[in-house]
Coordinates of C-alpha atoms in Angstrom, one line a residue:
X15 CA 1.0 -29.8 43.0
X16 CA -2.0 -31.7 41.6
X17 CA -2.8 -33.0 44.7
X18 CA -2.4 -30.0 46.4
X19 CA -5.1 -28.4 44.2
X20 CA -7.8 -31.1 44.6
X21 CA -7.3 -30.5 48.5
X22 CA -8.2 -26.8 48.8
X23 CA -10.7 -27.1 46.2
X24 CA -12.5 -30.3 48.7
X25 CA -12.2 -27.8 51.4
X26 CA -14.0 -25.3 49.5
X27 CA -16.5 -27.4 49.0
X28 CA -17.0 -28.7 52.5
X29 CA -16.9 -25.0 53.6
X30 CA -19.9 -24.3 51.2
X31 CA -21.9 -27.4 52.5
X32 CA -21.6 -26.4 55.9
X33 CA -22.9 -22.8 55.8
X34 CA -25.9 -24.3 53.8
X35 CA -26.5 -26.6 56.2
X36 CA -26.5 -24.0 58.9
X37 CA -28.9 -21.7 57.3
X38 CA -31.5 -24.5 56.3
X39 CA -31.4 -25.2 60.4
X40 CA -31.7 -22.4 61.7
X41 CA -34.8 -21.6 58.8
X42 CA -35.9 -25.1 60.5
X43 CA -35.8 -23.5 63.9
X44 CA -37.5 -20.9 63.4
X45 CA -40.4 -22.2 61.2
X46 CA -41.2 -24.6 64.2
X47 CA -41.1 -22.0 66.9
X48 CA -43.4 -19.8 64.9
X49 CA -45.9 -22.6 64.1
X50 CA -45.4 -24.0 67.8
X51 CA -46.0 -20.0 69.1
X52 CA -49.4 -19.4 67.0
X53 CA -50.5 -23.1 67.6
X54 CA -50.3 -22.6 71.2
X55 CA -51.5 -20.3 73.9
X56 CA -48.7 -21.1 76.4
X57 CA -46.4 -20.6 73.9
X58 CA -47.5 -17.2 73.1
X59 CA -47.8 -15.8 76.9
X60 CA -44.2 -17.4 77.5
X61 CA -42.6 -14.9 74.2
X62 CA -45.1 -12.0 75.6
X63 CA -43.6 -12.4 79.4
X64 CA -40.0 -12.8 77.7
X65 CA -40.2 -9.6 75.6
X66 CA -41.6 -7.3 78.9
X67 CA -38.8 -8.4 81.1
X68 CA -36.2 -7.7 77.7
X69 CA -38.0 -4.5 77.7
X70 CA -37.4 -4.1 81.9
X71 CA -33.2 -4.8 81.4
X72 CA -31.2 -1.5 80.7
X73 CA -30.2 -0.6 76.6
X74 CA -26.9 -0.8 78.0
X75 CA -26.8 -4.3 79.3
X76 CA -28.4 -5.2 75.7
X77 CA -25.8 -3.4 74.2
X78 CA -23.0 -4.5 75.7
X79 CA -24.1 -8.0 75.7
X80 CA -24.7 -7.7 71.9
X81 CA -20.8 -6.5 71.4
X82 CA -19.7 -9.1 73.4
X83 CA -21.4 -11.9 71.2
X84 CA -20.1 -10.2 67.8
X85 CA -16.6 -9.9 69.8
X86 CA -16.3 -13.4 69.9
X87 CA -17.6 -14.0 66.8
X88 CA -14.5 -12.2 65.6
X89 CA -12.1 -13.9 67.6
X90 CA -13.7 -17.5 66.4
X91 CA -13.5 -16.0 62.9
X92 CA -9.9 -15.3 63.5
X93 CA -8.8 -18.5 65.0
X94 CA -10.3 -20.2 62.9
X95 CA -8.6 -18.8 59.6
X96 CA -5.5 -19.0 61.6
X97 CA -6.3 -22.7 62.2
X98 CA -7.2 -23.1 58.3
X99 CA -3.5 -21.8 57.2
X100 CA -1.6 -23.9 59.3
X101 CA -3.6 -26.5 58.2
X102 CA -2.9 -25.7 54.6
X103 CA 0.7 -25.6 55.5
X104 CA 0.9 -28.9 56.8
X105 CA -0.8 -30.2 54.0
X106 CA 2.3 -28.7 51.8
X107 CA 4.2 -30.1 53.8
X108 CA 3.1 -33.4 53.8
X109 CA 2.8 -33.1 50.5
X110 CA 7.0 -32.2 50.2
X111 CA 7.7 -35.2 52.5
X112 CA 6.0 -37.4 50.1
X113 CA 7.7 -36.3 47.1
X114 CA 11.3 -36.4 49.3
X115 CA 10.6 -40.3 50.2
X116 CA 10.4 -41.3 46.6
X117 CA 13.0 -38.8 45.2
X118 CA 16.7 -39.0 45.1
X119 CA 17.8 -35.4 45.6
X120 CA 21.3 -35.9 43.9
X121 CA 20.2 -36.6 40.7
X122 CA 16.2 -36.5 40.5
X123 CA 15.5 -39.5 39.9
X124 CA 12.8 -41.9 41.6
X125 CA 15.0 -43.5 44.3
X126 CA 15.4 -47.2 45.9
X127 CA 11.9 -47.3 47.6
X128 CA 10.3 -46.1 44.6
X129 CA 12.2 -48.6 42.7
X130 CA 10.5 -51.2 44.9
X131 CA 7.4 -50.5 44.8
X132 CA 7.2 -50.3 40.9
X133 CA 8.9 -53.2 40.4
X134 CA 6.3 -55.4 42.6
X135 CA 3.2 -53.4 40.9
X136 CA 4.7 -54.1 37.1
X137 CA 5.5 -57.7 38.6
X138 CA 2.2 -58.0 39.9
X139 CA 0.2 -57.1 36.8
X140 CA 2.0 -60.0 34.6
X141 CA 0.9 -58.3 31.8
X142 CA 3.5 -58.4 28.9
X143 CA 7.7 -58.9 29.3
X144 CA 9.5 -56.7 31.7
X145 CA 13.2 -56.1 31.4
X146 CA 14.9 -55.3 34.1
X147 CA 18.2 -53.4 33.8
X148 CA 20.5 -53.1 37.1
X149 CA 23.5 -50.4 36.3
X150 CA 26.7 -50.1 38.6
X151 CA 29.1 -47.8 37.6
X152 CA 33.0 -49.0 37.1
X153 CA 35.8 -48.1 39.7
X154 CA 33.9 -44.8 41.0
X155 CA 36.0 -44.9 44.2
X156 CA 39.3 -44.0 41.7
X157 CA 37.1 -41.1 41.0
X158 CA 36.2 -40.0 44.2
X159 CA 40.1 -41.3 46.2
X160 CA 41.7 -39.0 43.3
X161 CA 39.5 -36.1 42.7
X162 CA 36.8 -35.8 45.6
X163 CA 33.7 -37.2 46.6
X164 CA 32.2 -34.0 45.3
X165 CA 33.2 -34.7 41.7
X166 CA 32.4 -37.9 42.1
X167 CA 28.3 -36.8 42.9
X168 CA 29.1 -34.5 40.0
X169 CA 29.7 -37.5 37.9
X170 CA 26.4 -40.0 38.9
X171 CA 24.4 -37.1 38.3
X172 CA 26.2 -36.2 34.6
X173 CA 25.4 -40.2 34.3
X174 CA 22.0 -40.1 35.1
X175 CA 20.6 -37.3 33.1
X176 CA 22.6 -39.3 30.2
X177 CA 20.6 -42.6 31.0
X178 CA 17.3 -40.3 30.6
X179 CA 18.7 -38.3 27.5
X180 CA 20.0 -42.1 26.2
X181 CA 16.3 -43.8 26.8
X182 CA 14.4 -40.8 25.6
X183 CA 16.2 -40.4 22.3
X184 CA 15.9 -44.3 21.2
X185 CA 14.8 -44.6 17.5
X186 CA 11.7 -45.6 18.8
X187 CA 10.7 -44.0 22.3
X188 CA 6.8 -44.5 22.2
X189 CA 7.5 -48.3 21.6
X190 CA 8.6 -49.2 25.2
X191 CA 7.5 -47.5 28.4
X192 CA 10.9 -47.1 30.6
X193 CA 11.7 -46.0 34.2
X194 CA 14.9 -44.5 35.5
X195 CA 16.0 -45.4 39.0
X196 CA 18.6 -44.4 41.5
X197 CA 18.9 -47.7 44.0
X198 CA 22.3 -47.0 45.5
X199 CA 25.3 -44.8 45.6
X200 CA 26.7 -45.3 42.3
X201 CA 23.8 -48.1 41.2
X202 CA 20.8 -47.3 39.1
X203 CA 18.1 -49.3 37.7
X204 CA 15.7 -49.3 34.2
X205 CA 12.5 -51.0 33.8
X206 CA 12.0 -51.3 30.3
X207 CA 8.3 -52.3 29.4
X208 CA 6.2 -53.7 26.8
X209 CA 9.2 -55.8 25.1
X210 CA 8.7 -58.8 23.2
X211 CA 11.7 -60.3 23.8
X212 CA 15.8 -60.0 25.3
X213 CA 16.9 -58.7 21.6
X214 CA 14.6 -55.6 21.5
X215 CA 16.7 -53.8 23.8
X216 CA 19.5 -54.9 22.7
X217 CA 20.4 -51.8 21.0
X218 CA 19.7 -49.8 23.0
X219 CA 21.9 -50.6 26.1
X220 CA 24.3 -50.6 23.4
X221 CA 24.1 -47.7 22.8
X222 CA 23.9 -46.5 26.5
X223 CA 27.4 -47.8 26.9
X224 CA 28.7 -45.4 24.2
X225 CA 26.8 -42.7 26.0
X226 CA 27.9 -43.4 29.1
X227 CA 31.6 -43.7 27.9
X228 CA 31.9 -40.2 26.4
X229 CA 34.7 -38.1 28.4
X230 CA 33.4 -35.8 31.5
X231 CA 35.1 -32.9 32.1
X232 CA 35.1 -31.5 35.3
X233 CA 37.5 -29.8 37.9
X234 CA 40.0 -29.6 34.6
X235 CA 40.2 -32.8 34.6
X236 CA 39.1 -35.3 32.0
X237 CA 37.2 -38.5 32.9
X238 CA 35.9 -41.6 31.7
X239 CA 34.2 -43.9 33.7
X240 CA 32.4 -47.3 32.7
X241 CA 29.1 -49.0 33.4
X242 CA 28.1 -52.8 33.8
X243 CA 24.7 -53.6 33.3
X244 CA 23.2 -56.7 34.1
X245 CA 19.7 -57.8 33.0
X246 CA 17.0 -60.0 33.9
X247 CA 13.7 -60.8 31.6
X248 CA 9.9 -61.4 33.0
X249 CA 8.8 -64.1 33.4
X250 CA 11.6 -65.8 31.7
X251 CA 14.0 -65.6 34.5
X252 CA 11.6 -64.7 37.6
X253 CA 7.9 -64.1 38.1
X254 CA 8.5 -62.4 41.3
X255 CA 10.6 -59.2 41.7
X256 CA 13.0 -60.6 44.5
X257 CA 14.0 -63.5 41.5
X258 CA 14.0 -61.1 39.1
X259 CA 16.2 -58.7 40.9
X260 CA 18.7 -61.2 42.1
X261 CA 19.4 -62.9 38.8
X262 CA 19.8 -58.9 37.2
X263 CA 22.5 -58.8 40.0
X264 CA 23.8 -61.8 39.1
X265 CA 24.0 -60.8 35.3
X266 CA 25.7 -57.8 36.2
X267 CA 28.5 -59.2 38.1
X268 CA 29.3 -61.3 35.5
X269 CA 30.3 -58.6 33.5
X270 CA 32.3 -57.2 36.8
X271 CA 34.0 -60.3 36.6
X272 CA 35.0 -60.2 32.6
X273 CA 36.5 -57.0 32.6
X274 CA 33.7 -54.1 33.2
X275 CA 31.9 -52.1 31.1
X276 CA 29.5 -54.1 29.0
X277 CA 26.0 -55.9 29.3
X278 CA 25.0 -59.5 30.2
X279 CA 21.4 -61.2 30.2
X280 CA 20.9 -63.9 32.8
X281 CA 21.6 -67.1 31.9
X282 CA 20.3 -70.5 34.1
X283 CA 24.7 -71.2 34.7
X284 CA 24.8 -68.3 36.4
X285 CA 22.9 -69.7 39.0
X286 CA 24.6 -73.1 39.0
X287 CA 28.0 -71.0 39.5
X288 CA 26.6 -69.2 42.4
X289 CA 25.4 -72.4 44.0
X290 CA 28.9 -73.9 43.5
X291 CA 30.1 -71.3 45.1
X292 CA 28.2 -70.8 48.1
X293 CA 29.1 -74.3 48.6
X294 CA 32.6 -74.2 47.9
X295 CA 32.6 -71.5 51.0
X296 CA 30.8 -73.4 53.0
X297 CA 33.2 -76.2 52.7
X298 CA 35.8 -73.4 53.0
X299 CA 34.9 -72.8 56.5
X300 CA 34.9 -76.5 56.9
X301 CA 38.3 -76.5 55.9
X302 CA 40.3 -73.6 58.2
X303 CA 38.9 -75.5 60.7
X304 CA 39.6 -79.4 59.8
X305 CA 43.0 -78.0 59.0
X306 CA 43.2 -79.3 55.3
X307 CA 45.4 -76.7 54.0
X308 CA 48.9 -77.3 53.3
X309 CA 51.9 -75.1 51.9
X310 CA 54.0 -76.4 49.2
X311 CA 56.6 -74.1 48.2
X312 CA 59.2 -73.6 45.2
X313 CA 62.4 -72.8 44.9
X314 CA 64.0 -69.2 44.0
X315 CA 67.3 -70.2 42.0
X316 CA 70.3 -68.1 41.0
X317 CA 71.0 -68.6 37.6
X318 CA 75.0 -68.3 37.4
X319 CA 75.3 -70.2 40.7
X320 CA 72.4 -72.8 40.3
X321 CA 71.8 -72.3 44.2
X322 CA 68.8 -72.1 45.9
X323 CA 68.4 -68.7 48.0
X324 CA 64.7 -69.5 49.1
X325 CA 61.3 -70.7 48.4
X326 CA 57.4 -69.3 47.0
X327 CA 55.3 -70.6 49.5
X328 CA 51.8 -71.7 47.5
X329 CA 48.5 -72.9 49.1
X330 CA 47.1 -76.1 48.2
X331 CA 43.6 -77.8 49.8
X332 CA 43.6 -81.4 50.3
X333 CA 40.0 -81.7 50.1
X334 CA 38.6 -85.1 51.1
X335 CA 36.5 -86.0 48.1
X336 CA 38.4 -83.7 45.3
X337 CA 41.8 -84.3 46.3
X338 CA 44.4 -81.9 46.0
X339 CA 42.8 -78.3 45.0
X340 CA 45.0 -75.9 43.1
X341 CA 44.9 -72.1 44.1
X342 CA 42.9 -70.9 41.3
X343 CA 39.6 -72.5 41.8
X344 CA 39.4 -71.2 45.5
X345 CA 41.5 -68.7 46.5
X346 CA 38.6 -65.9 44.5
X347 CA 35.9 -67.4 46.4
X348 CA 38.3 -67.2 49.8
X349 CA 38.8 -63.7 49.1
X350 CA 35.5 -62.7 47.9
X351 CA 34.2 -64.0 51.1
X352 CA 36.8 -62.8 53.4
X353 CA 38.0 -65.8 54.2
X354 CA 41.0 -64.6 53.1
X355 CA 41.8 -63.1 56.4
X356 CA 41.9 -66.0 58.7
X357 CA 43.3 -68.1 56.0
X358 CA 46.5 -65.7 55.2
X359 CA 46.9 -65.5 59.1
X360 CA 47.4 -69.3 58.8
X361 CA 49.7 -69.2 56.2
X362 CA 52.4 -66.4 57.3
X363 CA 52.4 -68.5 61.0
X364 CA 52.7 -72.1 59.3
X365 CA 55.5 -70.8 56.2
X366 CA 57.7 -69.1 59.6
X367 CA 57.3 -72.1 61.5
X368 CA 58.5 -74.3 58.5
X369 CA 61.4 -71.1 57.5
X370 CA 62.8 -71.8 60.8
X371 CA 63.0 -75.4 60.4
X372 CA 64.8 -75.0 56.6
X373 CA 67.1 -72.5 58.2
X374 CA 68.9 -75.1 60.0
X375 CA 70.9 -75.9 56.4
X376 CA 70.9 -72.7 55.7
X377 CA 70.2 -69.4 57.6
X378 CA 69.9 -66.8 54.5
X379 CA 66.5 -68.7 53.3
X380 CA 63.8 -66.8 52.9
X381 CA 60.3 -67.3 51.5
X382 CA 58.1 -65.8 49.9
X383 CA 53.9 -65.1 50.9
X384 CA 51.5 -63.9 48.3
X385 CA 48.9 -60.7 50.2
X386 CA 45.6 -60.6 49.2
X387 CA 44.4 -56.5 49.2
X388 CA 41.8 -57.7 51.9
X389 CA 44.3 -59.1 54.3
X390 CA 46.4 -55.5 53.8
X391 CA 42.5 -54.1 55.1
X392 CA 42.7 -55.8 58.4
X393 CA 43.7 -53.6 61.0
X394 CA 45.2 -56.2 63.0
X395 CA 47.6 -57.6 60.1
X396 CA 50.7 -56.0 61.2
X397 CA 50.4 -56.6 64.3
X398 CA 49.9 -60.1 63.7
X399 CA 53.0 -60.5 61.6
X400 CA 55.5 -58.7 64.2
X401 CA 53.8 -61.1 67.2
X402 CA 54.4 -64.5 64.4
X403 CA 57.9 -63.1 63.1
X404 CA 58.8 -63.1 67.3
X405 CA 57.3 -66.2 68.2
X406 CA 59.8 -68.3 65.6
X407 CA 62.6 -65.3 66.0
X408 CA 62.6 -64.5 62.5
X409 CA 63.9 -61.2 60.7
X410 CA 61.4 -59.4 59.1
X411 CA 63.8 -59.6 56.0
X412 CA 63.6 -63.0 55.5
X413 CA 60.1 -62.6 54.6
X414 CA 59.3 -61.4 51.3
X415 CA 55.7 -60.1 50.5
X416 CA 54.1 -60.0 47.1
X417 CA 51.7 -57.9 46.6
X418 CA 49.8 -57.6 43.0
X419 CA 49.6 -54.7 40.4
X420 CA 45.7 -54.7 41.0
X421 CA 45.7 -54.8 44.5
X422 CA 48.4 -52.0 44.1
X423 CA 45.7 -49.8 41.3
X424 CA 42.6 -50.4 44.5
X425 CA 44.8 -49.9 47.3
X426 CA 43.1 -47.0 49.6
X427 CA 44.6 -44.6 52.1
X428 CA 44.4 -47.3 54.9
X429 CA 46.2 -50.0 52.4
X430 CA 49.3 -47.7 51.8
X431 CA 49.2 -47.0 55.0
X432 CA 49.8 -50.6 56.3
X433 CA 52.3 -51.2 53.6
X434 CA 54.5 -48.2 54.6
X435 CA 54.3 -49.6 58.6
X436 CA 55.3 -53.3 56.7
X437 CA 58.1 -51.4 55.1
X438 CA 59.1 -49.8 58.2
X439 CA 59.2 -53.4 60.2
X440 CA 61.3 -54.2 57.4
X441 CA 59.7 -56.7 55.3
X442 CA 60.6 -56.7 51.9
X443 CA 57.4 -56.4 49.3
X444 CA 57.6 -57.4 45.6
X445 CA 55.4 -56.4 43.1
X446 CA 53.9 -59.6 41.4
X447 CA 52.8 -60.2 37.7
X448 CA 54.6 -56.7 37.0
X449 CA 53.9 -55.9 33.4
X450 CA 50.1 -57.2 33.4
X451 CA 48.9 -54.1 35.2
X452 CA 48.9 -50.1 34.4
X453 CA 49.4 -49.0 38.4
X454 CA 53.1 -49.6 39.4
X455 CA 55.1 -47.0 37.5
X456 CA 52.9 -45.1 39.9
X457 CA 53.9 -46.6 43.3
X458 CA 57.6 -47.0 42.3
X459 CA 58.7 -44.1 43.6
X460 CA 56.0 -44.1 46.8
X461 CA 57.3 -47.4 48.2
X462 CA 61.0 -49.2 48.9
X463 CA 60.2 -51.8 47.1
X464 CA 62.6 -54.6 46.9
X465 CA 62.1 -55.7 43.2
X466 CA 59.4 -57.0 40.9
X467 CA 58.5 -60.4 39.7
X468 CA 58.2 -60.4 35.8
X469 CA 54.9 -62.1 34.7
X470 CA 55.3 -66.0 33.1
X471 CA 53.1 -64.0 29.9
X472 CA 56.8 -62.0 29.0
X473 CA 58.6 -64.6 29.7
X474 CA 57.0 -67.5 27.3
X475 CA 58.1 -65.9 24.3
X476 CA 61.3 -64.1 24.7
X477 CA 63.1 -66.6 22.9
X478 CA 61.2 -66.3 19.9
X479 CA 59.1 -63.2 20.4
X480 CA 60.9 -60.2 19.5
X481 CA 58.1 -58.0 21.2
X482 CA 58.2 -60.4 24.5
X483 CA 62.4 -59.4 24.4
X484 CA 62.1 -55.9 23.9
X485 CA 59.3 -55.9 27.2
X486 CA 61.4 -57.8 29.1
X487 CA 64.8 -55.6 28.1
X488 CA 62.6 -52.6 29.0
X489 CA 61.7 -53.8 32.3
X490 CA 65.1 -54.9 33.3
X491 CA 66.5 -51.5 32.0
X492 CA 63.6 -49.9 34.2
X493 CA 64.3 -52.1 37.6
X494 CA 68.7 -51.4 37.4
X495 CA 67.9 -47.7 37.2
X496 CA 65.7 -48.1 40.1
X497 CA 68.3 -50.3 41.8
X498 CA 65.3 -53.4 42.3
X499 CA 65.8 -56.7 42.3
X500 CA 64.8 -58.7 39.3
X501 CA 63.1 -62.5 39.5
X502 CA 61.5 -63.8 36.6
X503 CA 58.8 -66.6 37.1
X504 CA 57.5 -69.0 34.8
X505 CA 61.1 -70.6 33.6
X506 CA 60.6 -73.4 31.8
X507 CA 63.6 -73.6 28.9
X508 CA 67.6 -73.3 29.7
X509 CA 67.3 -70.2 26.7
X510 CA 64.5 -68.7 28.7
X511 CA 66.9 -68.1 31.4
X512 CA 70.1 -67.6 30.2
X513 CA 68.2 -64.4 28.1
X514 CA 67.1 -63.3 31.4
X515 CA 70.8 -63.7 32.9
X516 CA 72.1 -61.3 30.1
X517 CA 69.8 -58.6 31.0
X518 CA 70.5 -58.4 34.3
X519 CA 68.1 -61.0 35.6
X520 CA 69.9 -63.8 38.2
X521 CA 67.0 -65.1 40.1
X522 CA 64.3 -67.3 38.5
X523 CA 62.1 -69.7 39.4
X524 CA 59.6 -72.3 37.0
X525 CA 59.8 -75.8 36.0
X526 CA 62.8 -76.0 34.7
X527 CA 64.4 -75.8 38.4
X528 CA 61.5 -77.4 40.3
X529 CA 58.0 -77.6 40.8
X530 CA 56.0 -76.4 43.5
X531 CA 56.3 -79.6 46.3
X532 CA 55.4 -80.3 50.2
X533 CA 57.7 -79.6 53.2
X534 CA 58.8 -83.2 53.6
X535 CA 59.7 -83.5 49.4
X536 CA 61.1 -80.2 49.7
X537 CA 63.6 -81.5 52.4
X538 CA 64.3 -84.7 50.2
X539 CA 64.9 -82.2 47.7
X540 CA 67.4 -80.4 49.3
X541 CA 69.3 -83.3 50.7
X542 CA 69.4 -84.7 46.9
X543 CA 71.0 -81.3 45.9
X544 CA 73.4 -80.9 49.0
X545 CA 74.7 -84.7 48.1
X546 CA 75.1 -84.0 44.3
X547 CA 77.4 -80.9 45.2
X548 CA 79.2 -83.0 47.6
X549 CA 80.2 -85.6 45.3
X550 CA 81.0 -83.1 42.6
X551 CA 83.2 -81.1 44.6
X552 CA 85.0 -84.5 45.8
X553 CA 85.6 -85.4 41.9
X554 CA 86.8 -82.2 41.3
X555 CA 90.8 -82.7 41.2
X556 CA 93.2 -81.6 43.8
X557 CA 95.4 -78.3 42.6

């Protein structure tokens, strides 16, 4: 509005300047022709001949002429105020359009561009420390899968005007200069300046998590969403704002990663963690193609009969420099990346190929494959499975699928979608690690599942833990009424599972039984077992 002020008050102006300039011209004009007309003879016949012949032309022709040049004076007059308005308009409206390209409408904030462009000015000046503070709200797509995207725009704008209200009630406000930003759908950003170092704000991004914590109520419902905030100090971390906003980014996902909802600063490992992992996927690629994956798989045992009914199948890399790699140091980085997809692809078509080999001893194997939630977000996946399960003539229902509680809690429509079309091509699914989670009681009754795998956490202490026996009691209570299969993992004591037998519990699988262990062991394996039993049921005596 400002703006639009000193405009029409320059046009004033220039409006003023111009009619003086036209009157001291014409004055000009006509001070030289009436010096030039009594200063010269010629001059003064010419204005005597010009005023008979005006004399000799009819009042009429004089007259008209004379309304003709006031006419047009009129309609110039009136064009041109017409030309002035719309001119004003469009100076409104420029001056709207350049208040909309900084502004985030949803909330009122100063949006991603202006974000930008402060950040490189504040950079620029290198006067003084600069915090910067990048805020991404936690699991906002519950929110919005649950109640509506609508009360989830109702939320990020609740949460903004409580990072303003947060910032602007500190117990010092005047003592650092701080900007509020909207940079992305549920991301926002703070520039804190003036700071003398990473403890000074300490408090107050405390202090902004509680804020931001406090129950929203909205559409009757009551809701509570968290926030992780990373944060990134200049110069310390970055004297450019590219450096300083990546390593912010980098803060923040550490927090993702440790369970949500707090505040990190940068720290120099962060960087040496994203190296190793850029290069871990690198050699990832490296690997699906070299073919340096291999599935070792281990055994599902029935407790009363101590017979194998089928097999885990586990991925391990045989790297050529770090030997063999367990699951746990690659698999994140394989599904962070999506490398995942083509990975899992690899392993459903190599465990069926190796199923129907191990089915020659013994046609009611079956093993069991570990999803990953981004494998279940491939459109292609079930169609992929049906063409693999052909191609070695398999049953669907000698494949079991595990799926975890997590990927259960993030699963969106398109998720349950493909699990109900794997339920239909009649592939049993499993819920994993049941008991570490808070989603399944939820999906119990949505899904026919086949059972639940109780977590090796439960199962460590339920021979001296009375709080491990009374959650694994429960649970066991929980699957019989449901009529699902029970399998506890992690066996590693004959008490361990012999507790489990009694509650109801006949498959397990752990240490106790076997390891994990290659096709070719597992075969050795086998053939060990097969040739114990023989002898044992050829010293058993004759009736």
């Amino acid at each position: 509005m400002n703006r639009l002020n000193t405009r029409n008050s320059s046009h004033q102006w220039r409006k003023v300047l111009f009619i003086v300039i036209v009157f001291g011209g014409l004055l000009t004009l006509f001070s030289c022709l009436y010096i030039l007309t009594f200063s010269s003879d010629t001059a003064w016949f010419f204005l005597l001949e010009l005023y008979h012949v005006t004399m000799r032309i009819p009042s009429s022709l004089i007259i008209i002429a004379f309304v003709s040049v006031i006419s047009v004076v009129c309609v110039y007059k009136r064009t041109l105020r017409k030309v002035n308005l719309e001119l004003h308009n469009l100076q409104g409206q420029l001056v709207e359009l350049d208040l909309s390209v900084y502004l985030d409408s949803g909330t009122g904030l100063a949006n991603r561009f202006k974000f930008l462009e402060r950040l490189d000015a504040s950079m620029a000046k290198g006067k003084g420390k600069i915090a910067l503070c990048i805020l991404d709200l936690d699991d906002l797509k519950n929110i919005n899968d649950t109640l509506g995207h609508k009360v989830g725009d109702q939320v990020i704008a609740i949460i903004a005007q409580r990072i303003k209200l947060s910032l602007d009630n500190t117990p010092q406000p005047t003592l650092y200069k701080t900007n509020i930003f909207r940079i992305g759908g549920d991301e926002f950003a703070i520039l804190i300046m003036g700071i003398s170092e990473a403890n000074d704000i300490a408090p107050i991004l405390n202090k902004l998590l509680k804020n931001i914590r406090r129950k929203i109520e909205l559409s009757g419902e009551s809701i509570s969403i968290g926030v992780s905030i990373g944060v990134s100090i200049s110069p310390e971390h970055g004297t450019c704002s590219d450096s300083l906003l990546k390593k912010a980014d980098m803060a923040m996902y550490k927090v993702k990663e440790s369970g949500k909802h707090g505040v990190a600063f940068f720290k120099p490992e962060y960087m040496r963690e994203l190296e190793y992992r850029v290069n871990l996927e690198q050699e990832l690629n490296k690997a699906i193609s070299k073919g340096e994956f291999e599935i070792y798989y281990q055994p599902v045992i029935d407790i009363a009969t101590e017979k194998e009914l089928g097999f885990e199948a586990l991925i391990r890399w045989n790297h050529p420099v770090r030997g063999l790699v367990p699951p746990d140091d690659f698999i994140p980085v394989a599904e962070q990346t999506g490398l995942i997809v083509p990975m899992g692809q690899w392993i459903i078509k190599q465990v069926c190929g190796d199923l129907s080999l191990l089915q020659v001893n013994n046609p009611d194997y079956f093993i069991a494959i570990n999803i990953a939630p981004q494998q279940l977000a491939d459109r292609a996946f079930v169609h992929n499975v049906r063409s693999i399960l052909a191609c070695y003539s398999l049953l669907p229902s000698q494949i079991h699928f595990e799926i975890t509680e997590t990927t259960l809690m993030n699963a969106d429509s398109d998720n349950l979608r493909v699990l109900r079309e794997l339920n239909n091509l009649g592939i049993k699914l499993w819920i994993d690690d049941f008991g570490t989670g808070y989603s399944s009681f939820s999906y119990l009754h949505k899904f026919q599942f086949h059972g639940i795998k109780l977590d090796r956490s439960f199962i460590e202490g339920v021979v001296d833990s009375e709080r491990s026996q009374n959650i694994v009691k429960g649970i066991c209570a929980m699957g019989d009424a449901l009529k699902l299969e029970l399998l506890g993992e992690g066996i590693e004591q004959p008490e361990q599972a012999e507790f489990l037998l009694k509650q109801g519990c006949s498959k397990v699988q752990g240490y106790w039984y076997a390891k994990p262990m290659s096709l070719s062991t597992l075969n050795m394996w086998l053939a060990n077992r097969n040739e114990n039993t023989a002898i044992e049921m050829i010293e058993q005596p004759s009736a």
